Amino acid sequence: TEVRDQFEGHANTLTTAWQDTGKPVNAKFPRGYIRKYSDLRPRWPYLDDAHKTLLCQMVQLCDVNRWNLHIWDLLGTAGAAYVWHSTIPVIAVIEVLCREFATLKAYPLRDPRKNFENYIWTLLDNGIIDQDLCNELHRLRKYRNTIHLNPDKTPQIEGNGLPEEWNKSVTALNSLENELLKNA
């Protein structure tokens, strides 16, 4: 608690200095928290190098977002919107994995449209994921679509102060990765 309070005081001092001078603080992000490409790339042995690189970049952004989500107490609409927009990169990783795995395996799509929804159905139809994971991936897809397509919807912060949607998306990502790896 004492360290947190000191940290908060220093953050306020740096913020005031930045606002007064207009010069960025440029404090170094905590070293060792963002995972290295070399640690991440083995997660997706079934992907080509370009997609591994893309996902490494996205997961590193997720690492930064995770740090911010768990360090700062950002409440209200800004906090809810931050959770919302921190969840989007996790869902983007899920979408790339669904699309690339289905494409790699040359699974037929239910519908000729090559979109996230059809790739999820394809993984279910081919026994890669179960109905529960399918339902959760569709829920997350709809959550993402709400952000992109319904700007009039105001994000809500969860009652317990935790980034629940972000946590649910990370759980779904881990489950999907386990199933893809088993079926690679």
mmCIF file with all atom_site columns, C-alpha atoms in Angstrom, residues 22-172:
data_model
loop_
_atom_site.group_PDB
_atom_site.id
_atom_site.type_symbol
_atom_site.label_atom_id
_atom_site.label_alt_id
_atom_site.label_comp_id
_atom_site.label_asym_id
_atom_site.label_entity_id
_atom_site.label_seq_id
_atom_site.pdbx_PDB_ins_code
_atom_site.Cartn_x
_atom_site.Cartn_y
_atom_site.Cartn_z
_atom_site.occupancy
_atom_site.B_iso_or_equiv
_atom_site.pdbx_formal_charge
_atom_site.auth_seq_id
_atom_site.auth_comp_id
_atom_site.auth_asym_id
_atom_site.auth_atom_id
_atom_site.pdbx_PDB_model_num
ATOM 1   C CA . GLY A 1 22  ? 4.025   19.782  -22.899 1.00 0.00 ? 22  GLY A CA 1
ATOM 2   C CA . LYS A 1 23  ? 7.067   17.500  -23.036 1.00 0.00 ? 23  LYS A CA 1
ATOM 3   C CA . PRO A 1 24  ? 6.523   13.741  -22.814 1.00 0.00 ? 24  PRO A CA 1
ATOM 4   C CA . VAL A 1 25  ? 7.819   12.069  -19.669 1.00 0.00 ? 25  VAL A CA 1
ATOM 5   C CA . ASN A 1 26  ? 9.171   9.061   -21.597 1.00 0.00 ? 26  ASN A CA 1
ATOM 6   C CA . ALA A 1 27  ? 9.580   6.885   -18.502 1.00 0.00 ? 27  ALA A CA 1
ATOM 7   C CA . LYS A 1 28  ? 10.749  3.398   -19.387 1.00 0.00 ? 28  LYS A CA 1
ATOM 8   C CA . PHE A 1 29  ? 8.084   0.707   -19.279 1.00 0.00 ? 29  PHE A CA 1
ATOM 9   C CA . PRO A 1 30  ? 8.950   -1.993  -16.686 1.00 0.00 ? 30  PRO A CA 1
ATOM 10  C CA . ARG A 1 31  ? 11.529  -4.252  -18.321 1.00 0.00 ? 31  ARG A CA 1
ATOM 11  C CA . GLY A 1 32  ? 10.817  -7.958  -18.574 1.00 0.00 ? 32  GLY A CA 1
ATOM 12  C CA . TYR A 1 33  ? 7.045   -7.579  -18.414 1.00 0.00 ? 33  TYR A CA 1
ATOM 13  C CA . ILE A 1 34  ? 6.438   -7.557  -22.146 1.00 0.00 ? 34  ILE A CA 1
ATOM 14  C CA . ARG A 1 35  ? 7.127   -11.028 -23.499 1.00 0.00 ? 35  ARG A CA 1
ATOM 15  C CA . LYS A 1 36  ? 9.771   -11.421 -26.213 1.00 0.00 ? 36  LYS A CA 1
ATOM 16  C CA . TYR A 1 37  ? 9.083   -12.693 -29.721 1.00 0.00 ? 37  TYR A CA 1
ATOM 17  C CA . SER A 1 38  ? 11.340  -15.655 -29.000 1.00 0.00 ? 38  SER A CA 1
ATOM 18  C CA . ASP A 1 39  ? 9.100   -16.636 -26.075 1.00 0.00 ? 39  ASP A CA 1
ATOM 19  C CA . LEU A 1 40  ? 5.846   -16.125 -27.987 1.00 0.00 ? 40  LEU A CA 1
ATOM 20  C CA . ARG A 1 41  ? 6.538   -17.593 -31.439 1.00 0.00 ? 41  ARG A CA 1
ATOM 21  C CA . PRO A 1 42  ? 6.534   -21.255 -30.263 1.00 0.00 ? 42  PRO A CA 1
ATOM 22  C CA . ARG A 1 43  ? 2.883   -20.848 -29.188 1.00 0.00 ? 43  ARG A CA 1
ATOM 23  C CA . TRP A 1 44  ? 1.766   -21.127 -32.818 1.00 0.00 ? 44  TRP A CA 1
ATOM 24  C CA . PRO A 1 45  ? 3.819   -23.813 -34.597 1.00 0.00 ? 45  PRO A CA 1
ATOM 25  C CA . TYR A 1 46  ? 1.082   -24.174 -37.242 1.00 0.00 ? 46  TYR A CA 1
ATOM 26  C CA . LEU A 1 47  ? 1.345   -20.520 -38.405 1.00 0.00 ? 47  LEU A CA 1
ATOM 27  C CA . ASP A 1 48  ? 3.657   -19.045 -41.021 1.00 0.00 ? 48  ASP A CA 1
ATOM 28  C CA . ASP A 1 49  ? 6.308   -16.542 -39.927 1.00 0.00 ? 49  ASP A CA 1
ATOM 29  C CA . ALA A 1 50  ? 4.344   -13.469 -41.007 1.00 0.00 ? 50  ALA A CA 1
ATOM 30  C CA . HIS A 1 51  ? 1.327   -14.425 -38.879 1.00 0.00 ? 51  HIS A CA 1
ATOM 31  C CA . LYS A 1 52  ? 3.553   -15.369 -35.938 1.00 0.00 ? 52  LYS A CA 1
ATOM 32  C CA . THR A 1 53  ? 5.082   -11.893 -36.123 1.00 0.00 ? 53  THR A CA 1
ATOM 33  C CA . LEU A 1 54  ? 1.660   -10.253 -36.316 1.00 0.00 ? 54  LEU A CA 1
ATOM 34  C CA . LEU A 1 55  ? 0.436   -12.181 -33.286 1.00 0.00 ? 55  LEU A CA 1
ATOM 35  C CA . CYS A 1 56  ? 3.634   -11.429 -31.350 1.00 0.00 ? 56  CYS A CA 1
ATOM 36  C CA . GLN A 1 57  ? 2.979   -7.728  -31.883 1.00 0.00 ? 57  GLN A CA 1
ATOM 37  C CA . MET A 1 58  ? -0.639  -8.065  -30.786 1.00 0.00 ? 58  MET A CA 1
ATOM 38  C CA . VAL A 1 59  ? 0.238   -10.104 -27.694 1.00 0.00 ? 59  VAL A CA 1
ATOM 39  C CA . GLN A 1 60  ? 2.905   -7.578  -26.725 1.00 0.00 ? 60  GLN A CA 1
ATOM 40  C CA . LEU A 1 61  ? 0.225   -4.866  -26.935 1.00 0.00 ? 61  LEU A CA 1
ATOM 41  C CA . CYS A 1 62  ? -1.955  -7.113  -24.759 1.00 0.00 ? 62  CYS A CA 1
ATOM 42  C CA . ASP A 1 63  ? 0.923   -7.282  -22.237 1.00 0.00 ? 63  ASP A CA 1
ATOM 43  C CA . VAL A 1 64  ? 1.010   -3.471  -22.054 1.00 0.00 ? 64  VAL A CA 1
ATOM 44  C CA . ASN A 1 65  ? -2.766  -3.341  -21.695 1.00 0.00 ? 65  ASN A CA 1
ATOM 45  C CA . ARG A 1 66  ? -2.699  -6.026  -18.985 1.00 0.00 ? 66  ARG A CA 1
ATOM 46  C CA . TRP A 1 67  ? -0.159  -3.994  -17.012 1.00 0.00 ? 67  TRP A CA 1
ATOM 47  C CA . ASN A 1 68  ? -2.262  -0.843  -17.279 1.00 0.00 ? 68  ASN A CA 1
ATOM 48  C CA . LEU A 1 69  ? -5.503  -2.675  -16.459 1.00 0.00 ? 69  LEU A CA 1
ATOM 49  C CA . HIS A 1 70  ? -4.016  -4.086  -13.260 1.00 0.00 ? 70  HIS A CA 1
ATOM 50  C CA . ILE A 1 71  ? -1.949  -1.076  -12.139 1.00 0.00 ? 71  ILE A CA 1
ATOM 51  C CA . TRP A 1 72  ? -4.301  1.838   -12.664 1.00 0.00 ? 72  TRP A CA 1
ATOM 52  C CA . ASP A 1 73  ? -7.725  2.313   -11.106 1.00 0.00 ? 73  ASP A CA 1
ATOM 53  C CA . LEU A 1 74  ? -9.493  3.954   -14.027 1.00 0.00 ? 74  LEU A CA 1
ATOM 54  C CA . LEU A 1 75  ? -13.177 4.183   -13.210 1.00 0.00 ? 75  LEU A CA 1
ATOM 55  C CA . GLY A 1 76  ? -16.288 5.403   -14.951 1.00 0.00 ? 76  GLY A CA 1
ATOM 56  C CA . THR A 1 77  ? -16.839 5.575   -18.663 1.00 0.00 ? 77  THR A CA 1
ATOM 57  C CA . ALA A 1 78  ? -13.121 6.015   -19.395 1.00 0.00 ? 78  ALA A CA 1
ATOM 58  C CA . GLY A 1 79  ? -12.320 2.869   -17.408 1.00 0.00 ? 79  GLY A CA 1
ATOM 59  C CA . ALA A 1 80  ? -15.067 0.900   -19.109 1.00 0.00 ? 80  ALA A CA 1
ATOM 60  C CA . ALA A 1 81  ? -13.951 2.116   -22.531 1.00 0.00 ? 81  ALA A CA 1
ATOM 61  C CA . TYR A 1 82  ? -10.341 1.208   -21.725 1.00 0.00 ? 82  TYR A CA 1
ATOM 62  C CA . VAL A 1 83  ? -11.368 -2.343  -20.803 1.00 0.00 ? 83  VAL A CA 1
ATOM 63  C CA . TRP A 1 84  ? -13.420 -2.456  -23.996 1.00 0.00 ? 84  TRP A CA 1
ATOM 64  C CA . HIS A 1 85  ? -10.550 -1.312  -26.176 1.00 0.00 ? 85  HIS A CA 1
ATOM 65  C CA . SER A 1 86  ? -8.001  -3.492  -24.358 1.00 0.00 ? 86  SER A CA 1
ATOM 66  C CA . THR A 1 87  ? -10.183 -6.492  -25.158 1.00 0.00 ? 87  THR A CA 1
ATOM 67  C CA . ILE A 1 88  ? -10.201 -5.794  -28.911 1.00 0.00 ? 88  ILE A CA 1
ATOM 68  C CA . PRO A 1 89  ? -6.555  -6.875  -29.472 1.00 0.00 ? 89  PRO A CA 1
ATOM 69  C CA . VAL A 1 90  ? -7.201  -10.161 -27.635 1.00 0.00 ? 90  VAL A CA 1
ATOM 70  C CA . ILE A 1 91  ? -10.204 -10.812 -29.864 1.00 0.00 ? 91  ILE A CA 1
ATOM 71  C CA . ALA A 1 92  ? -8.093  -9.867  -32.896 1.00 0.00 ? 92  ALA A CA 1
ATOM 72  C CA . VAL A 1 93  ? -5.604  -12.605 -31.948 1.00 0.00 ? 93  VAL A CA 1
ATOM 73  C CA . ILE A 1 94  ? -8.514  -15.056 -31.643 1.00 0.00 ? 94  ILE A CA 1
ATOM 74  C CA . GLU A 1 95  ? -9.802  -14.060 -35.080 1.00 0.00 ? 95  GLU A CA 1
ATOM 75  C CA . VAL A 1 96  ? -6.403  -14.495 -36.746 1.00 0.00 ? 96  VAL A CA 1
ATOM 76  C CA . LEU A 1 97  ? -5.998  -17.919 -35.151 1.00 0.00 ? 97  LEU A CA 1
ATOM 77  C CA . CYS A 1 98  ? -9.454  -19.081 -36.254 1.00 0.00 ? 98  CYS A CA 1
ATOM 78  C CA . ARG A 1 99  ? -8.968  -17.836 -39.808 1.00 0.00 ? 99  ARG A CA 1
ATOM 79  C CA . GLU A 1 100 ? -5.425  -19.085 -40.307 1.00 0.00 ? 100 GLU A CA 1
ATOM 80  C CA . PHE A 1 101 ? -6.013  -22.505 -38.747 1.00 0.00 ? 101 PHE A CA 1
ATOM 81  C CA . ALA A 1 102 ? -9.138  -23.117 -40.837 1.00 0.00 ? 102 ALA A CA 1
ATOM 82  C CA . THR A 1 103 ? -7.299  -21.927 -43.959 1.00 0.00 ? 103 THR A CA 1
ATOM 83  C CA . LEU A 1 104 ? -4.244  -24.062 -43.198 1.00 0.00 ? 104 LEU A CA 1
ATOM 84  C CA . LYS A 1 105 ? -6.420  -27.144 -42.830 1.00 0.00 ? 105 LYS A CA 1
ATOM 85  C CA . ALA A 1 106 ? -8.451  -26.178 -45.937 1.00 0.00 ? 106 ALA A CA 1
ATOM 86  C CA . TYR A 1 107 ? -11.698 -26.667 -44.029 1.00 0.00 ? 107 TYR A CA 1
ATOM 87  C CA . PRO A 1 108 ? -14.812 -25.797 -46.035 1.00 0.00 ? 108 PRO A CA 1
ATOM 88  C CA . LEU A 1 109 ? -16.837 -22.833 -44.805 1.00 0.00 ? 109 LEU A CA 1
ATOM 89  C CA . ARG A 1 110 ? -20.594 -23.018 -44.148 1.00 0.00 ? 110 ARG A CA 1
ATOM 90  C CA . ASP A 1 111 ? -20.997 -19.816 -46.112 1.00 0.00 ? 111 ASP A CA 1
ATOM 91  C CA . PRO A 1 112 ? -18.815 -18.361 -48.885 1.00 0.00 ? 112 PRO A CA 1
ATOM 92  C CA . ARG A 1 113 ? -18.140 -15.239 -46.797 1.00 0.00 ? 113 ARG A CA 1
ATOM 93  C CA . LYS A 1 114 ? -14.657 -15.373 -45.314 1.00 0.00 ? 114 LYS A CA 1
ATOM 94  C CA . ASN A 1 115 ? -15.369 -13.748 -41.993 1.00 0.00 ? 115 ASN A CA 1
ATOM 95  C CA . PHE A 1 116 ? -14.791 -14.338 -38.302 1.00 0.00 ? 116 PHE A CA 1
ATOM 96  C CA . GLU A 1 117 ? -18.238 -15.856 -37.780 1.00 0.00 ? 117 GLU A CA 1
ATOM 97  C CA . ASN A 1 118 ? -17.734 -18.501 -40.474 1.00 0.00 ? 118 ASN A CA 1
ATOM 98  C CA . TYR A 1 119 ? -14.270 -19.410 -39.258 1.00 0.00 ? 119 TYR A CA 1
ATOM 99  C CA . ILE A 1 120 ? -15.650 -20.073 -35.773 1.00 0.00 ? 120 ILE A CA 1
ATOM 100 C CA . TRP A 1 121 ? -18.406 -22.285 -37.251 1.00 0.00 ? 121 TRP A CA 1
ATOM 101 C CA . THR A 1 122 ? -15.792 -24.107 -39.338 1.00 0.00 ? 122 THR A CA 1
ATOM 102 C CA . LEU A 1 123 ? -13.731 -24.964 -36.262 1.00 0.00 ? 123 LEU A CA 1
ATOM 103 C CA . LEU A 1 124 ? -16.868 -26.313 -34.576 1.00 0.00 ? 124 LEU A CA 1
ATOM 104 C CA . ASP A 1 125 ? -17.981 -28.248 -37.682 1.00 0.00 ? 125 ASP A CA 1
ATOM 105 C CA . ASN A 1 126 ? -14.585 -29.943 -37.880 1.00 0.00 ? 126 ASN A CA 1
ATOM 106 C CA . GLY A 1 127 ? -14.437 -30.912 -34.211 1.00 0.00 ? 127 GLY A CA 1
ATOM 107 C CA . ILE A 1 128 ? -11.614 -28.539 -33.293 1.00 0.00 ? 128 ILE A CA 1
ATOM 108 C CA . ILE A 1 129 ? -13.630 -26.653 -30.676 1.00 0.00 ? 129 ILE A CA 1
ATOM 109 C CA . ASP A 1 130 ? -16.665 -27.693 -28.637 1.00 0.00 ? 130 ASP A CA 1
ATOM 110 C CA . GLN A 1 131 ? -20.028 -25.941 -28.466 1.00 0.00 ? 131 GLN A CA 1
ATOM 111 C CA . ASP A 1 132 ? -19.177 -24.037 -25.271 1.00 0.00 ? 132 ASP A CA 1
ATOM 112 C CA . LEU A 1 133 ? -16.019 -22.530 -26.734 1.00 0.00 ? 133 LEU A CA 1
ATOM 113 C CA . CYS A 1 134 ? -17.875 -21.837 -29.987 1.00 0.00 ? 134 CYS A CA 1
ATOM 114 C CA . ASN A 1 135 ? -20.559 -19.947 -28.049 1.00 0.00 ? 135 ASN A CA 1
ATOM 115 C CA . GLU A 1 136 ? -17.956 -17.912 -26.162 1.00 0.00 ? 136 GLU A CA 1
ATOM 116 C CA . LEU A 1 137 ? -16.058 -17.032 -29.352 1.00 0.00 ? 137 LEU A CA 1
ATOM 117 C CA . HIS A 1 138 ? -19.306 -15.891 -30.962 1.00 0.00 ? 138 HIS A CA 1
ATOM 118 C CA . ARG A 1 139 ? -20.135 -13.830 -27.878 1.00 0.00 ? 139 ARG A CA 1
ATOM 119 C CA . LEU A 1 140 ? -16.730 -12.158 -28.065 1.00 0.00 ? 140 LEU A CA 1
ATOM 120 C CA . ARG A 1 141 ? -17.166 -11.589 -31.808 1.00 0.00 ? 141 ARG A CA 1
ATOM 121 C CA . LYS A 1 142 ? -20.484 -9.856  -31.135 1.00 0.00 ? 142 LYS A CA 1
ATOM 122 C CA . TYR A 1 143 ? -18.862 -7.843  -28.337 1.00 0.00 ? 143 TYR A CA 1
ATOM 123 C CA . ARG A 1 144 ? -16.212 -6.693  -30.814 1.00 0.00 ? 144 ARG A CA 1
ATOM 124 C CA . ASN A 1 145 ? -18.873 -5.895  -33.404 1.00 0.00 ? 145 ASN A CA 1
ATOM 125 C CA . THR A 1 146 ? -20.774 -3.790  -30.877 1.00 0.00 ? 146 THR A CA 1
ATOM 126 C CA . ILE A 1 147 ? -17.672 -1.657  -30.408 1.00 0.00 ? 147 ILE A CA 1
ATOM 127 C CA . HIS A 1 148 ? -17.168 -1.210  -34.136 1.00 0.00 ? 148 HIS A CA 1
ATOM 128 C CA . LEU A 1 149 ? -20.733 -0.989  -35.359 1.00 0.00 ? 149 LEU A CA 1
ATOM 129 C CA . ASN A 1 150 ? -22.759 0.520   -32.504 1.00 0.00 ? 150 ASN A CA 1
ATOM 130 C CA . PRO A 1 151 ? -20.959 3.636   -31.266 1.00 0.00 ? 151 PRO A CA 1
ATOM 131 C CA . ASP A 1 152 ? -24.088 4.778   -29.460 1.00 0.00 ? 152 ASP A CA 1
ATOM 132 C CA . LYS A 1 153 ? -23.730 1.964   -26.907 1.00 0.00 ? 153 LYS A CA 1
ATOM 133 C CA . THR A 1 154 ? -21.940 3.185   -23.793 1.00 0.00 ? 154 THR A CA 1
ATOM 134 C CA . PRO A 1 155 ? -19.490 0.687   -22.299 1.00 0.00 ? 155 PRO A CA 1
ATOM 135 C CA . GLN A 1 156 ? -20.208 -0.346  -18.741 1.00 0.00 ? 156 GLN A CA 1
ATOM 136 C CA . ILE A 1 157 ? -17.582 -1.015  -16.098 1.00 0.00 ? 157 ILE A CA 1
ATOM 137 C CA . GLU A 1 158 ? -18.024 -4.239  -14.187 1.00 0.00 ? 158 GLU A CA 1
ATOM 138 C CA . GLY A 1 159 ? -19.214 -3.922  -10.604 1.00 0.00 ? 159 GLY A CA 1
ATOM 139 C CA . ASN A 1 160 ? -16.190 -5.552  -8.997  1.00 0.00 ? 160 ASN A CA 1
ATOM 140 C CA . GLY A 1 161 ? -13.656 -3.196  -10.623 1.00 0.00 ? 161 GLY A CA 1
ATOM 141 C CA . LEU A 1 162 ? -12.003 -6.053  -12.539 1.00 0.00 ? 162 LEU A CA 1
ATOM 142 C CA . PRO A 1 163 ? -11.590 -6.103  -16.325 1.00 0.00 ? 163 PRO A CA 1
ATOM 143 C CA . GLU A 1 164 ? -14.072 -8.982  -16.659 1.00 0.00 ? 164 GLU A CA 1
ATOM 144 C CA . GLU A 1 165 ? -14.506 -8.907  -20.442 1.00 0.00 ? 165 GLU A CA 1
ATOM 145 C CA . TRP A 1 166 ? -10.749 -8.742  -20.906 1.00 0.00 ? 166 TRP A CA 1
ATOM 146 C CA . ASN A 1 167 ? -10.282 -11.673 -18.526 1.00 0.00 ? 167 ASN A CA 1
ATOM 147 C CA . LYS A 1 168 ? -12.983 -13.681 -20.348 1.00 0.00 ? 168 LYS A CA 1
ATOM 148 C CA . SER A 1 169 ? -11.336 -13.001 -23.709 1.00 0.00 ? 169 SER A CA 1
ATOM 149 C CA . VAL A 1 170 ? -7.933  -14.131 -22.405 1.00 0.00 ? 170 VAL A CA 1
ATOM 150 C CA . THR A 1 171 ? -9.511  -17.327 -21.032 1.00 0.00 ? 171 THR A CA 1
ATOM 151 C CA . ALA A 1 172 ? -11.168 -17.980 -24.416 1.00 0.00 ? 172 ALA A CA 1
#
